[in-house]
Amino acid sequence: MLNKRIGPLRSLIALSVVFAGAHGCAEETDLTRPPNVIFILADDLGWADTGVYGSQFFETPHIDALAQRGMTFTNAYAAAAICSPTRASILTGLHPARIGITTAAGHLEREVLEKSLRPRASENQPALSANSLTRLSVDYFTLAEALGMAGYRTAHFGKWHLGREPFDALNQGFEIDLPHTPGPGPSGGYLGPWSFWPGAGSEGEHIEDRMATEAAEFIRQNSGRPFFLNYWCFSVHAPIQGKPDLVEKYRAKADPSMAQRNPIMGAMVESLDDAVGSLLGVVDELDIANNTIIVFFSDNGGMVHRLNAGVPVTSNAPLRSGKSSIYEGGVREPLIIAWPPLVEAGSRTEEIVQSIDFFPTLLELTGVPRREGQSFDGVSIVPALGGEPLEREAIFVHSPHYTPATLHRPSTSVRRGNWKLIRFHCDGPGQHDRHELYNLAEDVGEQVDLSGQQPSIVSELSALLDHFLTDTGAVVPQPNPRYRPGANPFPNGPALRDDGPA
């Protein structure tokens, strides 16, 4: 294990022999060229939806095997509780609050390119919420552009959700984009033929199988030079649909006493895991594991608010809530990073990391210099990969929207150490801000609000929130002048959606 910060690529070259010996690597590590990058982003996969993170129902042998190759993070966070903002943060290294993409709007036909506050709100909503951008501006210098300019072949496979043309992946640094769709999910279903990819998909063919096959072929064709494979899975986003044989497999093992027991979700997770297995398989087939950085992450928490025949799609327990919520179930994610020359196989870390960190981290690992004048909100997590602590004060999530499905209210959170403060904008008496404070070391489920008992900590963290909102130019919700005092923003309770029989 390395006991100091790993520097640029030349330092890794010097240390490659040491790591190969320490980790028992039989494969030669060619560090005379930059390492390949495979970034696997699951969609809506919850913190507890894999075996390595504790699931007793979903079967994920390939994801679990990836964890045995590398490092598992127990405190990894998305920069948002919803997909488009997190995706933007990965490609830019910037907070969604700074970018202005704060909800899942990348598929919408209308172009919104400037930050703004909604001018009106319902009488039962105390706050005016943000009007999210619907496109990732091509003015940003993306991770794909940085690696492409350094000589990498770049390809994007799967979901994009950051804007229609001319804001698509081909205009953001990727040479290949399949299936080249702006949608939020596989509209029309996972099984072919696919409406979102005209002319493609045989009857019953699963889109994740096809994407994995295409991605594996890209790896084979480009194994002789550095490549960046951005594999953003469709799975396990809605529609809730799986291969019929796998659905029956999980129906047979479903236990009514278990929190996770949805057979369709079981099938969907297994298809996701099979795709990961396909990519790992071709990496091993070509004997390039030692020269390939593999990242596995999810864009937001699991879909606890969707049902099949009254059965939740998944459970994020012990975390509270899920996708679209600023509580831990919406933003804490599975993260595994593998690269044998640096990362100890089977290791774990409790360091706090966030999706804004991937860009600066991958630049450091690949030795690609930062563009002149470029700055990041994220930090390089290379020290954590080498077993050392990170130097960071706090992480933030800005979610200035109402979401009936999870009863989410416009809010911003900060985590510093074990303390997490949530500011609910305009949600207190007189439409003043309201705060909740949790000690995640003692209360990971966020059940005991300590804000009344720890006023000094609330004050300290609140000051950090103020600075964050100002620094990023965030659109901050404001009091709704039409609000009817005492009204419930969610008079009908959570807007749960039942997708039919399990």
Coordinates of C-alpha atoms in Angstrom, one line a residue:
M1 CA 0.0 0.0 0.0
L2 CA 1.3 3.4 -0.9
N3 CA 1.8 5.7 2.1
K4 CA 2.0 9.0 0.3
R5 CA 0.0 10.9 -2.3
I6 CA 0.5 9.4 -5.8
G7 CA 1.6 12.1 -8.2
P8 CA 1.3 12.3 -12.0
L9 CA 1.7 9.4 -14.4
R10 CA 5.5 9.4 -14.3
S11 CA 5.4 8.6 -10.5
L12 CA 3.1 5.7 -11.2
I13 CA 5.5 4.4 -13.9
A14 CA 8.3 4.3 -11.3
L15 CA 6.1 2.5 -8.8
S16 CA 4.5 0.0 -11.2
V17 CA 7.0 -2.7 -10.5
V18 CA 6.5 -2.2 -6.7
F19 CA 2.7 -2.5 -7.1
A20 CA 2.9 -5.5 -9.4
G21 CA 5.0 -7.3 -6.8
A22 CA 2.9 -6.3 -3.8
H23 CA -0.3 -7.3 -5.4
G24 CA 0.9 -10.5 -7.0
C25 CA 0.1 -9.3 -10.6
A26 CA 1.2 -11.9 -13.2
E27 CA 0.2 -9.5 -16.0
E28 CA 2.8 -7.0 -17.3
T29 CA 1.7 -3.4 -16.7
D30 CA 2.4 -1.1 -19.7
L31 CA 2.7 2.3 -18.1
T32 CA 4.7 3.7 -20.9
R33 CA 1.3 4.9 -22.2
P34 CA -1.6 6.4 -20.2
P35 CA -4.1 3.9 -18.7
N36 CA -7.4 3.2 -20.3
V37 CA -10.6 4.4 -18.5
I38 CA -13.8 2.5 -18.2
F39 CA -16.5 4.5 -16.4
I40 CA -19.6 2.4 -15.6
L41 CA -22.6 4.5 -14.4
A42 CA -25.7 2.6 -13.2
D43 CA -29.0 4.4 -13.4
D44 CA -31.1 4.5 -10.2
L45 CA -29.1 1.7 -8.5
G46 CA -29.4 2.1 -4.8
W47 CA -26.7 2.0 -2.2
A48 CA -27.9 -1.5 -1.0
D49 CA -28.7 -3.0 -4.3
T50 CA -25.6 -5.2 -4.8
G51 CA -24.1 -8.1 -2.9
V52 CA -21.0 -6.2 -1.9
Y53 CA -23.2 -3.6 -0.3
G54 CA -25.3 -6.1 1.6
S55 CA -28.2 -7.2 -0.6
Q56 CA -29.4 -10.7 0.2
F57 CA -31.9 -10.7 -2.7
F58 CA -30.2 -9.2 -5.8
E59 CA -27.5 -11.3 -7.3
T60 CA -24.4 -9.3 -8.5
P61 CA -21.5 -11.7 -8.8
H62 CA -19.6 -9.6 -11.4
I63 CA -20.0 -6.3 -9.5
D64 CA -18.9 -8.2 -6.3
A65 CA -15.9 -9.5 -8.2
L66 CA -15.0 -6.0 -9.3
A67 CA -15.0 -5.0 -5.6
Q68 CA -12.5 -7.8 -5.0
R69 CA -10.2 -6.3 -7.7
G70 CA -10.3 -2.8 -6.2
M71 CA -11.6 -0.4 -3.5
T72 CA -15.2 -0.2 -2.2
F73 CA -16.3 3.2 -0.9
T74 CA -18.8 3.4 1.9
N75 CA -19.2 7.2 1.8
A76 CA -19.6 8.0 -1.9
Y77 CA -22.1 10.6 -2.9
A78 CA -23.8 11.8 -6.1
A79 CA -23.8 15.5 -6.4
A80 CA -27.6 15.3 -6.8
A81 CA -30.5 13.0 -6.0
I82 CA -31.5 12.8 -9.6
C83 CA -29.8 11.8 -12.8
S84 CA -29.1 14.7 -15.1
P85 CA -27.3 16.9 -12.5
T86 CA -25.1 14.1 -11.4
R87 CA -24.1 13.3 -15.0
A88 CA -23.3 16.9 -15.6
S89 CA -21.1 16.9 -12.5
I90 CA -19.1 13.8 -13.7
L91 CA -18.3 15.4 -17.0
T92 CA -17.4 18.8 -15.7
G93 CA -16.1 18.3 -12.1
L94 CA -18.5 21.1 -11.1
H95 CA -21.5 21.3 -8.8
P96 CA -24.9 21.1 -10.4
A97 CA -25.7 24.3 -8.5
R98 CA -22.9 26.1 -10.5
I99 CA -24.0 24.6 -13.8
G100 CA -27.7 25.2 -13.2
I101 CA -28.9 21.7 -14.1
T102 CA -30.7 20.7 -10.9
T103 CA -33.3 18.2 -12.0
A104 CA -33.8 15.5 -14.6
A105 CA -34.6 17.8 -17.6
G106 CA -32.1 16.8 -20.3
H107 CA -34.7 15.1 -22.4
L108 CA -37.1 18.0 -22.6
E109 CA -37.7 19.6 -26.0
R110 CA -37.5 23.2 -24.7
E111 CA -34.0 24.7 -24.3
V112 CA -33.4 26.4 -21.0
L113 CA -29.8 27.7 -20.9
E114 CA -30.0 30.3 -18.2
K115 CA -30.5 29.9 -14.4
S116 CA -33.7 31.4 -13.0
L117 CA -36.3 31.1 -10.3
R118 CA -39.8 30.0 -11.3
P119 CA -42.0 33.1 -11.2
R120 CA -45.0 31.3 -9.7
A121 CA -45.8 28.3 -7.5
S122 CA -48.9 26.6 -6.2
E123 CA -50.6 28.2 -3.2
N124 CA -49.7 25.1 -1.2
Q125 CA -46.0 25.5 -1.8
P126 CA -44.2 27.9 0.5
A127 CA -41.2 28.3 -1.9
L128 CA -40.6 29.4 -5.4
S129 CA -38.4 26.7 -6.8
A130 CA -35.6 26.8 -9.4
N131 CA -36.1 26.5 -13.1
S132 CA -33.5 24.0 -14.1
L133 CA -31.4 24.2 -17.2
T134 CA -32.3 21.5 -19.7
R135 CA -28.9 21.3 -21.5
L136 CA -25.3 20.9 -20.6
S137 CA -23.6 23.8 -22.4
V138 CA -21.0 22.9 -25.0
D139 CA -18.9 25.8 -23.5
Y140 CA -17.8 23.4 -20.7
F141 CA -14.6 21.5 -21.2
T142 CA -15.6 18.0 -20.5
L143 CA -13.7 15.0 -19.3
A144 CA -14.2 13.4 -22.7
E145 CA -12.7 16.4 -24.4
A146 CA -9.7 16.5 -22.0
L147 CA -8.9 12.8 -22.7
G148 CA -9.7 13.0 -26.4
M149 CA -7.2 15.9 -26.8
A150 CA -4.6 13.8 -25.0
G151 CA -4.9 11.1 -27.6
Y152 CA -7.6 8.9 -26.2
R153 CA -10.3 7.2 -28.3
T154 CA -13.6 8.2 -26.7
A155 CA -17.0 6.5 -26.8
H156 CA -20.3 6.9 -25.0
F157 CA -22.7 4.0 -24.8
G158 CA -26.1 4.1 -23.2
K159 CA -28.1 6.8 -21.5
W160 CA -27.1 10.5 -22.0
H161 CA -29.8 12.7 -20.7
L162 CA -27.9 16.0 -20.9
G163 CA -29.6 17.5 -23.9
R164 CA -30.7 16.9 -27.5
E165 CA -28.5 17.9 -30.5
P166 CA -26.4 20.0 -30.6
F167 CA -25.8 19.2 -26.9
D168 CA -25.5 15.4 -27.4
A169 CA -22.5 13.3 -26.6
L170 CA -20.9 13.8 -30.1
N171 CA -20.7 17.5 -29.4
Q172 CA -19.3 17.0 -25.9
G173 CA -16.1 15.2 -26.7
F174 CA -17.2 11.6 -27.7
E175 CA -16.3 10.1 -31.1
I176 CA -19.0 7.4 -30.7
D177 CA -22.4 7.6 -29.2
L178 CA -24.8 4.7 -29.2
P179 CA -27.8 4.5 -29.3
H180 CA -27.7 8.3 -29.6
T181 CA -30.9 9.1 -27.7
P182 CA -31.6 12.1 -25.4
G183 CA -34.3 10.2 -23.4
P184 CA -34.4 9.6 -19.6
G185 CA -34.6 5.8 -20.1
P186 CA -35.4 3.1 -22.6
S187 CA -38.7 4.5 -23.7
G188 CA -41.0 1.7 -24.9
G189 CA -39.1 -0.9 -22.9
Y190 CA -35.8 -2.7 -22.5
L191 CA -36.7 -5.5 -24.9
G192 CA -36.3 -5.1 -28.6
P193 CA -37.2 -3.8 -31.1
W194 CA -36.5 -0.4 -29.6
S195 CA -38.5 2.8 -30.4
F196 CA -35.6 5.0 -29.3
W197 CA -33.2 3.2 -31.7
P198 CA -35.0 2.9 -35.0
G199 CA -34.3 -0.2 -36.9
A200 CA -32.3 -1.8 -34.1
G201 CA -33.1 -4.6 -31.6
S202 CA -34.3 -8.1 -32.5
E203 CA -37.5 -9.4 -30.9
G204 CA -36.8 -9.8 -27.1
E205 CA -33.2 -8.5 -27.3
H206 CA -32.3 -6.7 -24.1
I207 CA -30.8 -3.2 -24.5
E208 CA -28.2 -3.7 -21.8
D209 CA -27.0 -6.9 -23.5
R210 CA -26.7 -5.0 -26.8
M211 CA -24.9 -2.0 -25.2
A212 CA -22.4 -4.3 -23.4
T213 CA -21.7 -6.1 -26.7
E214 CA -21.1 -2.8 -28.5
A215 CA -18.9 -1.5 -25.7
A216 CA -16.9 -4.8 -25.6
E217 CA -16.3 -4.5 -29.3
F218 CA -15.1 -0.9 -28.9
I219 CA -12.6 -2.2 -26.3
R220 CA -11.3 -4.9 -28.6
Q221 CA -10.9 -2.5 -31.5
N222 CA -9.0 0.1 -29.4
S223 CA -6.9 -2.0 -27.0
G224 CA -3.8 -1.0 -28.7
R225 CA -4.1 2.7 -27.7
P226 CA -5.6 4.6 -24.7
F227 CA -9.4 4.6 -24.7
F228 CA -12.1 6.2 -22.6
L229 CA -15.2 4.1 -22.5
N230 CA -18.2 6.0 -20.9
Y231 CA -20.7 3.2 -20.3
W232 CA -23.8 4.8 -18.8
C233 CA -26.2 2.0 -18.3
F234 CA -30.0 2.2 -19.0
S235 CA -30.4 -0.2 -16.1
V236 CA -32.1 0.0 -13.7
H237 CA -34.2 3.0 -14.6
A238 CA -37.9 2.7 -15.4
P239 CA -39.8 1.2 -17.1
I240 CA -39.7 -1.6 -14.6
Q241 CA -39.2 -4.5 -17.0
G242 CA -36.9 -7.6 -17.0
K243 CA -36.1 -10.7 -19.0
P244 CA -39.1 -13.1 -18.4
D245 CA -36.9 -16.0 -17.3
L246 CA -35.0 -13.9 -14.8
V247 CA -38.3 -12.4 -13.4
E248 CA -39.4 -16.0 -12.7
K249 CA -36.1 -16.8 -11.1
Y250 CA -36.5 -14.0 -8.6
R251 CA -40.2 -14.5 -8.1
A252 CA -39.3 -18.0 -6.9
K253 CA -36.8 -16.6 -4.3
A254 CA -38.8 -13.6 -3.1
D255 CA -39.4 -13.6 0.6
P256 CA -42.3 -11.4 1.8
S257 CA -40.4 -10.7 5.0
M258 CA -37.5 -9.1 3.1
A259 CA -37.4 -5.4 2.3
Q260 CA -35.9 -6.2 -1.1
R261 CA -38.2 -8.7 -2.8
N262 CA -39.3 -7.3 -6.2
P263 CA -38.7 -10.0 -8.8
I264 CA -38.7 -7.6 -11.8
M265 CA -36.0 -5.5 -10.1
G266 CA -34.1 -8.6 -9.4
A267 CA -34.1 -9.4 -13.1
M268 CA -33.1 -5.8 -13.9
V269 CA -30.2 -5.8 -11.5
E270 CA -29.0 -9.2 -12.8
S271 CA -29.0 -7.8 -16.4
L272 CA -27.0 -4.8 -15.2
D273 CA -24.5 -7.2 -13.5
D274 CA -24.2 -9.3 -16.7
A275 CA -23.2 -6.1 -18.6
V276 CA -20.5 -5.4 -16.0
G277 CA -19.4 -9.0 -16.4
S278 CA -19.2 -8.6 -20.2
L279 CA -16.8 -5.6 -19.8
L280 CA -14.7 -7.3 -17.2
G281 CA -14.5 -10.4 -19.4
V282 CA -13.1 -8.5 -22.4
V283 CA -10.6 -6.7 -20.2
D284 CA -9.4 -10.1 -19.0
E285 CA -9.5 -11.6 -22.5
L286 CA -7.2 -8.9 -23.8
D287 CA -5.0 -9.0 -20.7
I288 CA -5.3 -5.2 -20.1
A289 CA -6.6 -5.1 -16.5
N290 CA -3.4 -3.7 -15.1
N291 CA -3.5 -0.8 -17.6
T292 CA -7.3 -0.1 -17.2
I293 CA -8.9 2.1 -14.6
I294 CA -12.4 0.9 -13.9
V295 CA -15.0 3.0 -12.1
F296 CA -18.4 1.7 -11.1
F297 CA -20.9 4.2 -9.7
S298 CA -24.6 5.1 -9.7
D299 CA -26.2 8.5 -10.5
N300 CA -28.7 8.6 -7.6
G301 CA -30.5 6.5 -5.0
G302 CA -32.8 3.5 -5.5
M303 CA -36.4 3.9 -6.6
V304 CA -38.2 3.3 -3.3
H305 CA -41.2 5.3 -4.6
R306 CA -42.1 3.0 -7.5
L307 CA -44.1 -0.2 -6.9
N308 CA -45.2 -3.4 -8.6
A309 CA -48.4 -4.8 -7.3
G310 CA -47.8 -2.8 -4.1
V311 CA -44.2 -4.1 -3.7
P312 CA -41.5 -1.4 -3.7
V313 CA -39.0 -1.7 -6.5
T314 CA -36.2 -1.7 -3.9
S315 CA -35.2 -0.7 -0.4
N316 CA -32.3 1.6 0.5
A317 CA -32.4 0.6 4.2
P318 CA -30.9 1.5 6.5
L319 CA -30.7 4.7 4.6
R320 CA -33.7 7.1 4.6
S321 CA -35.8 7.6 1.4
G322 CA -34.4 7.3 -2.1
K323 CA -34.2 8.8 -5.6
S324 CA -35.2 12.5 -5.7
S325 CA -34.6 12.9 -1.9
I326 CA -31.8 14.8 -0.2
Y327 CA -31.8 12.3 2.6
E328 CA -29.0 9.6 2.4
G329 CA -31.1 7.1 0.4
G330 CA -31.2 9.6 -2.5
V331 CA -27.6 10.6 -2.7
R332 CA -25.3 8.0 -1.1
E333 CA -24.1 5.6 -3.8
P334 CA -22.2 2.4 -4.5
L335 CA -18.7 3.2 -5.7
I336 CA -15.9 0.8 -6.7
I337 CA -12.7 1.8 -8.3
A338 CA -10.2 -0.8 -9.6
W339 CA -6.7 -0.3 -11.0
P340 CA -4.1 -2.9 -9.8
P341 CA -1.0 -0.6 -10.0
L342 CA -2.5 1.7 -7.4
V343 CA -5.5 0.2 -5.6
E344 CA -5.2 -2.6 -3.2
A345 CA -7.5 -5.5 -4.2
G346 CA -10.4 -6.0 -1.9
S347 CA -9.8 -2.8 0.0
R348 CA -12.4 -0.5 1.6
T349 CA -12.4 3.2 2.6
E350 CA -14.7 5.5 4.6
E351 CA -13.4 8.6 3.0
I352 CA -16.1 11.0 1.8
V353 CA -16.1 11.4 -2.0
Q354 CA -18.6 12.9 -4.5
S355 CA -19.2 12.7 -8.2
I356 CA -17.6 16.1 -8.8
D357 CA -14.3 14.4 -7.9
F358 CA -14.0 12.0 -10.8
F359 CA -12.7 14.5 -13.4
P360 CA -9.7 15.8 -11.4
T361 CA -9.0 12.2 -10.2
L362 CA -8.9 10.7 -13.6
L363 CA -6.7 13.6 -14.9
E364 CA -4.2 12.8 -12.2
L365 CA -4.3 9.0 -12.7
T366 CA -3.9 9.4 -16.5
G367 CA -1.3 12.1 -16.3
V368 CA -3.4 14.4 -18.5
P369 CA -2.8 18.0 -17.5
R370 CA -5.6 20.3 -16.5
R371 CA -6.6 22.8 -19.2
E372 CA -5.1 26.2 -18.5
G373 CA -7.5 28.2 -16.4
Q374 CA -9.7 25.2 -15.6
S375 CA -11.0 24.8 -12.1
F376 CA -13.0 22.1 -10.3
D377 CA -15.4 22.0 -7.4
G378 CA -14.2 18.5 -6.8
V379 CA -10.9 17.2 -5.5
S380 CA -8.6 14.4 -6.7
I381 CA -9.3 11.3 -4.6
V382 CA -6.0 9.6 -5.5
P383 CA -4.8 9.8 -1.9
A384 CA -7.9 7.7 -0.8
L385 CA -7.1 5.2 -3.5
G386 CA -3.6 4.9 -2.0
G387 CA -5.1 4.4 1.6
E388 CA -4.5 8.0 2.8
P389 CA -7.1 10.5 4.1
L390 CA -8.5 13.3 1.8
E391 CA -8.2 16.9 2.6
R392 CA -11.6 18.4 2.1
E393 CA -13.9 20.4 4.4
A394 CA -17.3 19.4 3.3
I395 CA -19.6 18.2 0.4
F396 CA -22.8 19.7 -0.7
V397 CA -26.1 18.8 -2.5
H398 CA -28.4 21.5 -3.8
S399 CA -31.9 20.3 -4.8
P400 CA -34.2 23.4 -5.2
H401 CA -37.4 21.5 -6.3
Y402 CA -40.5 19.8 -5.0
T403 CA -40.9 16.1 -5.7
P404 CA -44.2 14.6 -4.6
A405 CA -43.1 11.0 -5.0
T406 CA -40.6 11.3 -2.1
L407 CA -42.1 14.3 -0.3
H408 CA -38.9 16.2 -1.1
R409 CA -38.9 19.9 -0.5
P410 CA -36.5 22.5 -1.9
S411 CA -33.4 22.1 0.1
T412 CA -29.6 22.2 0.3
S413 CA -27.4 19.9 2.5
V414 CA -23.8 19.9 3.7
R415 CA -21.9 17.0 5.2
R416 CA -18.8 17.8 7.2
G417 CA -17.3 14.7 8.9
N418 CA -20.2 12.9 10.5
W419 CA -22.5 15.9 10.7
K420 CA -25.1 16.5 8.0
L421 CA -27.2 19.7 8.0
I422 CA -30.2 20.1 5.7
R423 CA -31.7 23.5 5.0
F424 CA -35.3 23.3 3.8
H425 CA -35.8 26.6 2.0
C426 CA -38.9 28.7 3.2
D427 CA -40.3 25.6 5.0
G428 CA -40.4 26.9 8.5
P429 CA -42.8 29.3 10.3
G430 CA -43.3 32.5 8.4
Q431 CA -41.7 30.9 5.3
H432 CA -38.3 31.1 7.0
D433 CA -35.7 28.4 6.3
R434 CA -35.9 25.3 8.5
H435 CA -32.9 23.1 9.4
E436 CA -32.4 19.4 10.3
L437 CA -29.2 18.1 11.7
Y438 CA -28.0 14.5 11.9
N439 CA -25.0 12.6 13.2
L440 CA -24.5 10.0 10.5
A441 CA -22.0 8.0 12.6
E442 CA -24.7 7.3 15.1
D443 CA -27.9 7.7 13.0
V444 CA -27.3 6.8 9.3
G445 CA -31.0 6.5 8.9
E446 CA -31.5 10.2 9.8
Q447 CA -34.2 9.6 12.3
V448 CA -33.1 11.9 15.2
D449 CA -33.0 15.6 14.3
L450 CA -30.4 17.2 16.6
S451 CA -30.7 20.8 15.3
G452 CA -32.4 21.9 18.6
Q453 CA -29.6 20.3 20.7
Q454 CA -26.6 21.5 18.7
P455 CA -27.1 25.1 17.8
S456 CA -23.4 25.8 17.5
I457 CA -22.9 23.1 14.9
V458 CA -26.0 24.3 13.0
S459 CA -24.5 27.8 12.9
E460 CA -21.2 26.5 11.7
L461 CA -22.6 24.3 9.0
S462 CA -25.2 27.0 8.0
A463 CA -22.3 29.4 7.3
L464 CA -20.8 26.8 5.0
L465 CA -24.1 26.5 3.2
D466 CA -24.3 30.2 2.7
H467 CA -20.8 30.3 1.3
F468 CA -21.5 27.4 -1.1
L469 CA -24.7 29.0 -2.4
T470 CA -23.0 32.3 -3.0
D471 CA -19.9 30.8 -4.5
T472 CA -21.7 28.6 -7.0
G473 CA -24.3 31.3 -7.9
A474 CA -27.0 28.8 -7.0
V475 CA -30.6 29.6 -7.6
V476 CA -31.9 29.8 -4.1
P477 CA -35.7 29.2 -3.5
Q478 CA -37.5 32.3 -2.3
P479 CA -40.8 32.7 -0.4
N480 CA -43.9 32.2 -2.6
P481 CA -46.1 35.3 -2.3
R482 CA -49.2 33.3 -3.2
Y483 CA -48.6 30.7 -0.4
R484 CA -51.5 30.0 1.9
P485 CA -50.0 29.6 5.4
G486 CA -50.5 26.2 6.9
A487 CA -51.1 24.5 3.5
N488 CA -49.5 21.1 3.0
P489 CA -47.3 21.0 -0.1
F490 CA -48.2 17.3 -0.5
P491 CA -51.9 17.2 0.5
N492 CA -52.4 13.7 -1.0
G493 CA -49.2 12.2 0.5
P494 CA -46.4 10.7 -1.7
A495 CA -47.3 10.3 -5.3
L496 CA -46.3 6.7 -5.5
R497 CA -46.5 5.0 -8.9
D498 CA -47.5 1.4 -9.3
D499 CA -46.2 -0.1 -12.5
G500 CA -48.4 -3.1 -12.5
P501 CA -48.0 -6.8 -11.5
A502 CA -44.7 -7.9 -10.0

